[in-house]
Coordinates of C-alpha atoms in Angstrom, one line a residue:
X1173 CA 242.9 72.1 303.0
X1174 CA 245.1 69.9 305.3
X1175 CA 248.0 68.2 303.5
X1176 CA 249.9 65.4 305.2
X1177 CA 253.3 64.8 303.6
X1178 CA 255.1 61.6 304.1
X1179 CA 258.5 60.2 303.0
X1180 CA 257.5 56.6 302.3
X1181 CA 254.3 54.6 302.8
X1182 CA 252.7 51.4 301.4
X1183 CA 249.6 53.3 300.0
X1184 CA 248.3 56.8 300.5
X1185 CA 244.7 55.4 300.1
X1186 CA 245.3 52.9 302.9
X1187 CA 246.9 55.5 305.2
X1188 CA 243.9 57.8 304.8
X1189 CA 241.5 54.9 305.4
X1190 CA 243.3 54.0 308.6
X1191 CA 243.4 57.6 309.7
X1192 CA 239.6 57.9 309.2
X1193 CA 239.1 54.8 311.3
X1194 CA 241.0 56.4 314.3
X1195 CA 239.9 60.0 314.3
X1196 CA 237.7 62.7 312.7
X1197 CA 239.3 63.8 309.4
X1198 CA 238.3 67.0 307.8
X1199 CA 236.9 67.0 304.3
X1200 CA 239.5 67.4 301.5
X1201 CA 242.3 66.2 303.7
X1202 CA 245.2 65.2 301.4
X1203 CA 247.9 62.5 302.0
X1204 CA 250.9 62.5 299.8
X1205 CA 254.1 60.5 299.8
X1206 CA 257.5 60.8 298.0
X1207 CA 257.6 57.0 297.8
X1208 CA 254.7 54.6 297.7
X1209 CA 255.7 51.0 298.1
X1210 CA 252.3 49.3 297.4
X1211 CA 250.4 51.9 295.3
X1212 CA 247.0 50.7 294.1
X1213 CA 245.6 50.7 290.5
X1214 CA 242.2 49.6 289.3
X1215 CA 240.9 46.2 290.3
X1216 CA 244.0 45.3 292.4
X1217 CA 246.7 46.2 289.9
X1218 CA 249.8 47.9 291.3
X1219 CA 250.9 51.5 290.6
X1220 CA 254.7 51.7 290.3
X1221 CA 256.4 55.1 290.7
X1222 CA 260.0 56.2 291.1
X1223 CA 260.5 57.8 294.5
X1224 CA 260.7 61.6 294.6
X1225 CA 259.9 62.0 290.9
X1226 CA 256.1 61.9 290.7
X1227 CA 252.9 62.7 292.5
X1228 CA 251.1 60.0 294.5
X1229 CA 248.4 61.4 296.7
X1230 CA 244.9 60.7 298.1
X1231 CA 242.1 63.1 298.9
X1232 CA 239.2 62.5 301.3
X1233 CA 235.8 63.6 299.9
X1234 CA 232.8 63.3 302.1
X1235 CA 229.4 64.9 302.6
X1236 CA 228.9 64.8 298.9
X1237 CA 227.5 61.6 297.5
X1238 CA 223.8 61.1 298.4
X1239 CA 223.0 58.7 295.5
X1240 CA 225.1 55.8 294.4
X1241 CA 224.3 56.9 290.8
X1242 CA 226.6 59.8 291.4
X1243 CA 229.6 57.6 292.1
X1244 CA 230.9 57.5 288.5
X1245 CA 230.2 61.3 288.2
X1246 CA 232.8 61.8 291.0
X1247 CA 235.2 59.8 288.9
X1248 CA 234.7 62.1 285.9
X1249 CA 234.9 65.4 287.8
X1250 CA 238.2 64.3 289.4
X1251 CA 239.5 63.3 285.9
X1252 CA 238.4 66.7 284.5
X1253 CA 240.0 68.5 287.4
X1254 CA 243.4 66.8 286.6
X1255 CA 243.0 67.5 282.8
X1256 CA 242.3 71.2 283.5
X1257 CA 245.6 71.7 285.3
X1258 CA 247.5 69.7 282.7
X1259 CA 246.0 71.9 279.9
X1260 CA 247.0 75.0 281.9
X1261 CA 250.6 73.7 281.8
X1262 CA 250.3 73.0 278.1
X1263 CA 250.8 69.2 278.3
X1264 CA 250.0 68.1 274.7
X1265 CA 246.9 66.1 273.7
X1266 CA 245.6 65.3 277.2
X1267 CA 242.5 63.0 277.4
X1268 CA 240.7 60.6 279.7
X1269 CA 241.0 56.9 278.8
X1270 CA 238.0 55.0 280.2
X1271 CA 237.8 54.1 283.0
X1272 CA 240.5 55.9 284.9
X1273 CA 243.7 56.7 283.0
X1274 CA 245.0 60.2 282.2
X1275 CA 246.6 60.3 278.8
X1276 CA 248.9 62.5 276.7
X1277 CA 248.6 61.4 273.1
X1278 CA 248.8 57.6 273.2
X1279 CA 250.8 57.5 276.5
X1280 CA 249.5 57.0 280.0
X1281 CA 250.7 59.8 282.4
X1282 CA 248.4 59.1 285.3
X1283 CA 245.7 57.1 286.9
X1284 CA 242.8 57.5 289.4
X1285 CA 241.5 55.0 291.9
X1286 CA 238.4 56.0 294.0
X1287 CA 237.5 53.8 296.9
X1288 CA 234.1 54.4 298.5
X1289 CA 233.0 53.5 302.0
X1290 CA 229.3 53.3 302.8
X1291 CA 228.3 54.0 306.5
X1292 CA 225.3 52.7 308.2
X1293 CA 223.8 56.2 308.5
X1294 CA 223.9 56.6 304.7
X1295 CA 227.1 58.7 304.7
X1296 CA 229.6 58.0 301.9
X1297 CA 233.3 58.5 302.3
X1298 CA 235.3 58.6 299.0
X1299 CA 239.0 58.3 299.0
X1300 CA 240.4 59.6 295.7
X1301 CA 243.8 58.1 294.9
X1302 CA 245.8 59.8 292.2
X1303 CA 249.1 58.9 290.6
X1304 CA 250.8 61.2 288.1
X1305 CA 254.1 60.7 286.3
X1306 CA 255.8 64.1 286.6
X1307 CA 259.6 64.1 286.4
X1308 CA 260.4 60.4 285.9
X1309 CA 262.0 59.7 282.5
X1310 CA 262.7 56.0 282.6
X1311 CA 259.8 53.6 282.1
X1312 CA 261.5 50.3 281.4
X1313 CA 259.2 47.6 280.1
X1314 CA 256.3 50.1 280.1
X1315 CA 256.1 51.3 276.5
X1316 CA 252.8 53.0 276.9
X1317 CA 253.9 55.1 279.9
X1318 CA 255.2 58.6 279.8
X1319 CA 255.5 61.7 282.1
X1320 CA 255.1 65.5 282.0
X1321 CA 258.9 65.9 281.7
X1322 CA 259.2 63.5 278.8
X1323 CA 256.4 65.3 277.0
X1324 CA 257.7 68.9 277.5
X1325 CA 261.3 68.7 278.6
X1326 CA 260.4 70.7 281.7
X1327 CA 261.4 69.8 285.3
X1328 CA 258.3 70.5 287.5
X1329 CA 257.9 71.6 291.1
X1330 CA 256.0 68.8 292.7
X1331 CA 254.6 70.9 295.6
X1332 CA 253.4 73.6 293.3
X1333 CA 251.6 71.0 291.1
X1334 CA 250.1 69.2 294.0
X1335 CA 248.5 72.4 295.3
X1336 CA 247.1 73.2 291.8
X1337 CA 245.6 69.7 291.5
X1338 CA 244.0 69.9 294.9
X1339 CA 242.5 73.3 294.3
X1340 CA 241.2 72.2 290.9
X1341 CA 239.6 69.0 292.4
X1342 CA 237.8 71.0 295.0
X1343 CA 236.5 73.4 292.3
X1344 CA 235.3 70.7 290.0
X1345 CA 233.7 68.6 292.8
X1346 CA 231.6 71.6 293.8
X1347 CA 229.9 71.4 290.4
X1348 CA 228.8 67.8 290.8
X1349 CA 225.2 68.6 291.8
X1350 CA 224.5 71.9 289.9
X1351 CA 226.3 71.3 286.6
X1352 CA 225.9 67.6 286.0
X1353 CA 225.0 67.8 282.3
X1354 CA 227.8 70.2 281.4
X1355 CA 230.3 68.0 283.3
X1356 CA 229.2 64.9 281.3
X1357 CA 229.4 66.8 278.0
X1358 CA 232.9 68.0 278.8
X1359 CA 233.9 64.5 279.9
X1360 CA 232.8 63.1 276.5
X1361 CA 234.7 65.8 274.7
X1362 CA 237.9 64.7 276.5
X1363 CA 237.3 60.9 276.2
X1364 CA 240.2 59.1 274.7
X1365 CA 239.5 57.7 271.1
X1366 CA 235.8 58.5 271.2
X1367 CA 234.2 58.2 267.7
X1368 CA 237.4 56.6 266.3
X1369 CA 237.4 53.1 264.8
X1370 CA 239.8 51.0 266.8
X1371 CA 240.6 47.4 267.9
X1372 CA 239.5 46.0 271.2
X1373 CA 240.1 42.7 273.0
X1374 CA 237.5 41.1 275.3
X1375 CA 237.9 38.8 278.3
X1376 CA 238.1 35.8 276.1
X1377 CA 241.1 37.4 274.2
X1378 CA 238.9 37.8 271.2
X1379 CA 239.8 40.8 269.0
X1380 CA 237.2 43.0 267.3
X1381 CA 236.7 46.4 265.8
X1382 CA 234.5 49.0 267.4
X1383 CA 233.8 52.7 267.9
X1384 CA 233.4 54.2 271.4
X1385 CA 230.0 56.0 271.5
X1386 CA 229.8 57.2 275.1
X1387 CA 230.1 56.2 278.8
X1388 CA 226.9 55.6 280.7
X1389 CA 226.1 57.2 284.1
X1390 CA 226.9 53.9 285.7
X1391 CA 230.4 54.0 284.1
X1392 CA 229.8 51.4 281.4
X1393 CA 231.6 51.8 278.0
X1394 CA 229.3 51.8 275.0
X1395 CA 230.9 50.5 271.9
X1396 CA 229.4 50.4 268.4
X1397 CA 230.3 47.1 266.7
X1398 CA 230.7 46.3 263.0
X1399 CA 227.3 44.7 262.9
X1400 CA 225.9 48.1 264.0
X1401 CA 224.9 46.8 267.5
X1402 CA 226.0 48.6 270.6
X1403 CA 227.5 46.6 273.5
X1404 CA 228.2 47.8 277.0
X1405 CA 231.4 46.8 278.8
X1406 CA 232.3 47.1 282.5
X1407 CA 235.7 47.6 284.0
X1408 CA 238.2 44.9 283.0
X1409 CA 235.8 43.4 280.5
X1410 CA 237.4 44.9 277.5
X1411 CA 240.8 46.3 276.5
X1412 CA 241.7 48.9 273.9
X1413 CA 244.4 48.0 271.5
X1414 CA 246.1 51.2 270.3

Protein backbone atom coordinates (compact mmCIF):
# COMPACT_ATOMS: atom_id res chain seq x y z
CA UNK A 1 0.00 0.00 0.00
CA UNK A 2 1.52 3.30 -1.15
CA UNK A 3 1.05 6.16 1.30
CA UNK A 4 1.72 9.73 0.15
CA UNK A 5 2.16 12.05 3.15
CA UNK A 6 1.79 15.79 2.67
CA UNK A 7 2.12 18.76 5.01
CA UNK A 8 -0.70 20.91 3.65
CA UNK A 9 -3.11 20.65 0.74
CA UNK A 10 -6.51 21.90 -0.35
CA UNK A 11 -8.14 18.46 -0.44
CA UNK A 12 -6.73 14.93 -0.37
CA UNK A 13 -9.57 13.80 -2.65
CA UNK A 14 -8.70 16.48 -5.22
CA UNK A 15 -4.98 15.67 -5.02
CA UNK A 16 -5.65 12.00 -5.70
CA UNK A 17 -7.97 12.83 -8.61
CA UNK A 18 -5.30 15.04 -10.18
CA UNK A 19 -2.68 12.32 -9.68
CA UNK A 20 -4.88 9.74 -11.43
CA UNK A 21 -5.33 12.12 -14.38
CA UNK A 22 -1.55 12.41 -14.84
CA UNK A 23 -0.25 8.90 -14.21
CA UNK A 24 -1.09 5.30 -13.38
CA UNK A 25 -1.83 5.04 -9.67
CA UNK A 26 -1.83 1.67 -7.91
CA UNK A 27 -4.93 0.39 -6.20
CA UNK A 28 -5.26 1.37 -2.51
CA UNK A 29 -2.89 4.30 -2.84
CA UNK A 30 -3.40 6.60 0.16
CA UNK A 31 -2.95 10.38 0.30
CA UNK A 32 -2.87 11.98 3.74
CA UNK A 33 -2.19 15.53 4.87
CA UNK A 34 -1.47 17.16 8.23
CA UNK A 35 -3.45 20.21 7.14
CA UNK A 36 -6.37 20.23 4.71
CA UNK A 37 -7.44 23.73 3.70
CA UNK A 38 -10.52 22.86 1.69
CA UNK A 39 -11.61 19.45 2.93
CA UNK A 40 -14.87 18.16 1.47
CA UNK A 41 -17.98 16.95 3.22
CA UNK A 42 -21.18 15.51 1.77
CA UNK A 43 -22.98 17.56 -0.93
CA UNK A 44 -20.42 20.36 -1.01
CA UNK A 45 -20.13 21.01 2.72
CA UNK A 46 -16.69 21.76 4.18
CA UNK A 47 -14.75 19.52 6.57
CA UNK A 48 -12.84 21.66 9.10
CA UNK A 49 -9.91 20.09 10.93
CA UNK A 50 -7.17 21.44 13.20
CA UNK A 51 -3.75 20.94 11.58
CA UNK A 52 -1.66 18.07 12.92
CA UNK A 53 -4.32 16.84 15.33
CA UNK A 54 -6.53 14.64 13.18
CA UNK A 55 -6.55 12.22 10.26
CA UNK A 56 -7.59 13.41 6.83
CA UNK A 57 -6.85 10.93 4.07
CA UNK A 58 -8.11 9.54 0.78
CA UNK A 59 -7.86 6.01 -0.60
CA UNK A 60 -8.08 4.97 -4.25
CA UNK A 61 -10.22 1.88 -4.81
CA UNK A 62 -10.50 0.56 -8.37
CA UNK A 63 -11.14 -2.73 -10.20
CA UNK A 64 -13.95 -3.41 -7.73
CA UNK A 65 -17.31 -1.89 -8.68
CA UNK A 66 -18.90 -3.63 -11.68
CA UNK A 67 -22.50 -2.65 -10.92
CA UNK A 68 -23.69 0.82 -9.87
CA UNK A 69 -25.91 -0.95 -7.32
CA UNK A 70 -22.73 -1.73 -5.38
CA UNK A 71 -21.84 1.93 -4.90
CA UNK A 72 -23.59 2.32 -1.55
CA UNK A 73 -22.25 -1.07 -0.43
CA UNK A 74 -18.77 0.43 -0.79
CA UNK A 75 -19.89 3.24 1.52
CA UNK A 76 -20.99 0.81 4.20
CA UNK A 77 -17.92 -1.46 4.04
CA UNK A 78 -15.67 1.57 4.51
CA UNK A 79 -17.83 2.72 7.43
CA UNK A 80 -17.65 -0.72 9.01
CA UNK A 81 -13.87 -0.84 8.51
CA UNK A 82 -13.54 2.44 10.43
CA UNK A 83 -15.91 1.25 13.17
CA UNK A 84 -13.93 -1.99 13.53
CA UNK A 85 -10.72 -0.11 14.36
CA UNK A 86 -12.48 2.29 16.73
CA UNK A 87 -13.98 -0.64 18.63
CA UNK A 88 -10.53 -2.23 18.87
CA UNK A 89 -9.35 0.99 20.57
CA UNK A 90 -12.42 0.85 22.85
CA UNK A 91 -13.94 4.12 21.66
CA UNK A 92 -17.34 4.14 23.40
CA UNK A 93 -20.70 3.62 21.67
CA UNK A 94 -19.50 3.90 18.07
CA UNK A 95 -22.10 3.82 15.30
CA UNK A 96 -22.74 4.93 11.71
CA UNK A 97 -25.13 7.83 11.25
CA UNK A 98 -26.77 7.74 7.83
CA UNK A 99 -25.47 8.56 5.32
CA UNK A 100 -21.78 9.00 6.14
CA UNK A 101 -21.01 10.11 9.71
CA UNK A 102 -19.03 8.16 12.28
CA UNK A 103 -20.44 8.66 15.78
CA UNK A 104 -19.41 8.06 19.38
CA UNK A 105 -22.57 8.35 21.44
CA UNK A 106 -24.38 11.44 20.15
CA UNK A 107 -21.17 13.10 18.93
CA UNK A 108 -19.73 13.11 15.42
CA UNK A 109 -16.10 12.00 15.36
CA UNK A 110 -15.67 11.41 11.64
CA UNK A 111 -17.09 11.52 8.15
CA UNK A 112 -16.71 9.72 4.83
CA UNK A 113 -17.04 11.11 1.31
CA UNK A 114 -16.79 8.77 -1.68
CA UNK A 115 -16.40 10.27 -5.15
CA UNK A 116 -16.85 7.90 -8.09
CA UNK A 117 -15.52 8.35 -11.61
CA UNK A 118 -17.01 6.29 -14.44
CA UNK A 119 -14.70 5.57 -17.37
CA UNK A 120 -15.86 4.96 -20.94
CA UNK A 121 -14.65 1.34 -20.76
CA UNK A 122 -16.91 0.69 -17.76
CA UNK A 123 -14.16 0.95 -15.15
CA UNK A 124 -15.06 2.76 -11.94
CA UNK A 125 -12.53 4.66 -9.85
CA UNK A 126 -13.66 5.36 -6.29
CA UNK A 127 -11.84 7.91 -4.17
CA UNK A 128 -12.70 7.37 -0.53
CA UNK A 129 -12.16 10.50 1.54
CA UNK A 130 -12.09 10.10 5.31
CA UNK A 131 -11.83 12.67 8.08
CA UNK A 132 -11.50 11.58 11.71
CA UNK A 133 -11.17 13.76 14.79
CA UNK A 134 -8.35 12.21 16.79
CA UNK A 135 -6.42 14.52 19.15
CA UNK A 136 -8.30 17.79 18.67
CA UNK A 137 -10.04 18.95 21.87
CA UNK A 138 -11.50 22.33 20.89
CA UNK A 139 -14.61 22.35 18.69
CA UNK A 140 -15.88 25.89 19.10
CA UNK A 141 -19.39 26.39 17.68
CA UNK A 142 -19.62 22.67 16.87
CA UNK A 143 -21.58 21.25 19.83
CA UNK A 144 -22.17 17.86 18.19
CA UNK A 145 -18.48 17.28 17.37
CA UNK A 146 -15.99 15.32 19.45
CA UNK A 147 -12.74 13.37 19.08
CA UNK A 148 -11.11 10.17 20.24
CA UNK A 149 -9.06 12.11 22.79
CA UNK A 150 -12.12 13.82 24.25
CA UNK A 151 -13.86 10.46 24.53
CA UNK A 152 -11.00 8.55 26.16
CA UNK A 153 -8.41 11.05 27.41
CA UNK A 154 -5.73 9.27 25.37
CA UNK A 155 -3.31 11.02 22.99
CA UNK A 156 -3.10 8.88 19.85
CA UNK A 157 -0.30 8.17 17.37
CA UNK A 158 -1.71 9.35 14.02
CA UNK A 159 0.62 7.23 11.86
CA UNK A 160 -0.25 4.08 13.78
CA UNK A 161 -3.97 4.74 13.47
CA UNK A 162 -3.70 5.56 9.77
CA UNK A 163 -2.05 2.23 9.07
CA UNK A 164 -4.72 0.38 11.06
CA UNK A 165 -7.54 2.11 9.20
CA UNK A 166 -5.97 1.41 5.81
CA UNK A 167 -5.48 -2.30 6.57
CA UNK A 168 -9.04 -2.56 7.87
CA UNK A 169 -10.48 -0.85 4.76
CA UNK A 170 -8.67 -3.27 2.50
CA UNK A 171 -9.90 -6.26 4.53
CA UNK A 172 -13.53 -5.10 4.55
CA UNK A 173 -13.55 -4.12 0.87
CA UNK A 174 -12.42 -7.65 -0.03
CA UNK A 175 -15.73 -8.93 1.40
CA UNK A 176 -17.93 -6.77 -0.83
CA UNK A 177 -18.74 -9.49 -3.37
CA UNK A 178 -18.70 -12.67 -1.29
CA UNK A 179 -20.28 -11.50 1.99
CA UNK A 180 -22.81 -8.87 0.91
CA UNK A 181 -25.67 -10.08 3.13
CA UNK A 182 -23.55 -10.29 6.29
CA UNK A 183 -22.09 -6.84 5.55
CA UNK A 184 -25.55 -5.30 5.31
CA UNK A 185 -26.69 -7.09 8.48
CA UNK A 186 -23.69 -5.76 10.40
CA UNK A 187 -24.26 -2.28 8.99
CA UNK A 188 -27.82 -2.21 10.29
CA UNK A 189 -26.62 -3.42 13.69
CA UNK A 190 -24.28 -0.40 13.80
CA UNK A 191 -26.76 2.12 12.36
CA UNK A 192 -27.23 5.19 14.57
CA UNK A 193 -30.70 5.38 16.24
CA UNK A 194 -32.18 2.49 14.28
CA UNK A 195 -35.51 1.41 15.79
CA UNK A 196 -35.61 4.42 18.13
CA UNK A 197 -38.47 6.98 17.99
CA UNK A 198 -36.92 10.37 17.26
CA UNK A 199 -37.58 13.77 15.71
CA UNK A 200 -36.71 14.61 12.11
CA UNK A 201 -36.85 17.72 9.94
CA UNK A 202 -37.51 17.67 6.19
CA UNK A 203 -36.38 20.08 3.45
CA UNK A 204 -39.36 22.33 4.16
CA UNK A 205 -38.19 22.58 7.80
CA UNK A 206 -41.25 20.64 8.90
CA UNK A 207 -40.63 18.57 12.03
CA UNK A 208 -42.06 15.09 12.49
CA UNK A 209 -41.56 11.94 14.54
CA UNK A 210 -40.36 8.71 13.01
CA UNK A 211 -38.43 5.48 13.52
CA UNK A 212 -35.54 4.43 11.27
CA UNK A 213 -36.32 1.00 9.81
CA UNK A 214 -33.41 0.36 7.47
CA UNK A 215 -31.33 1.74 4.60
CA UNK A 216 -32.02 0.48 1.07
CA UNK A 217 -29.31 -0.88 -1.22
CA UNK A 218 -29.52 2.44 -3.10
CA UNK A 219 -28.68 4.29 0.13
CA UNK A 220 -32.16 5.63 0.89
CA UNK A 221 -33.23 6.00 4.53
CA UNK A 222 -36.53 4.25 5.32
CA UNK A 223 -38.46 5.89 8.17
CA UNK A 224 -41.69 4.67 9.79
CA UNK A 225 -44.02 7.61 10.40
CA UNK A 226 -46.71 8.04 13.07
CA UNK A 227 -49.42 7.13 10.54
CA UNK A 228 -47.62 3.78 10.07
CA UNK A 229 -46.50 4.60 6.51
CA UNK A 230 -42.85 4.18 5.52
CA UNK A 231 -41.17 7.04 3.66
CA UNK A 232 -37.81 6.96 1.88
CA UNK A 233 -35.40 9.89 2.06
CA UNK A 234 -32.32 10.63 0.00
CA UNK A 235 -29.19 12.49 1.12
CA UNK A 236 -29.96 16.03 2.33
CA UNK A 237 -33.72 15.41 2.19
CA UNK A 238 -34.07 14.88 5.93
CA UNK A 239 -32.19 15.79 9.10
CA UNK A 240 -32.17 13.92 12.40
CA UNK A 241 -32.84 16.03 15.49
CA UNK A 242 -31.07 14.46 18.46
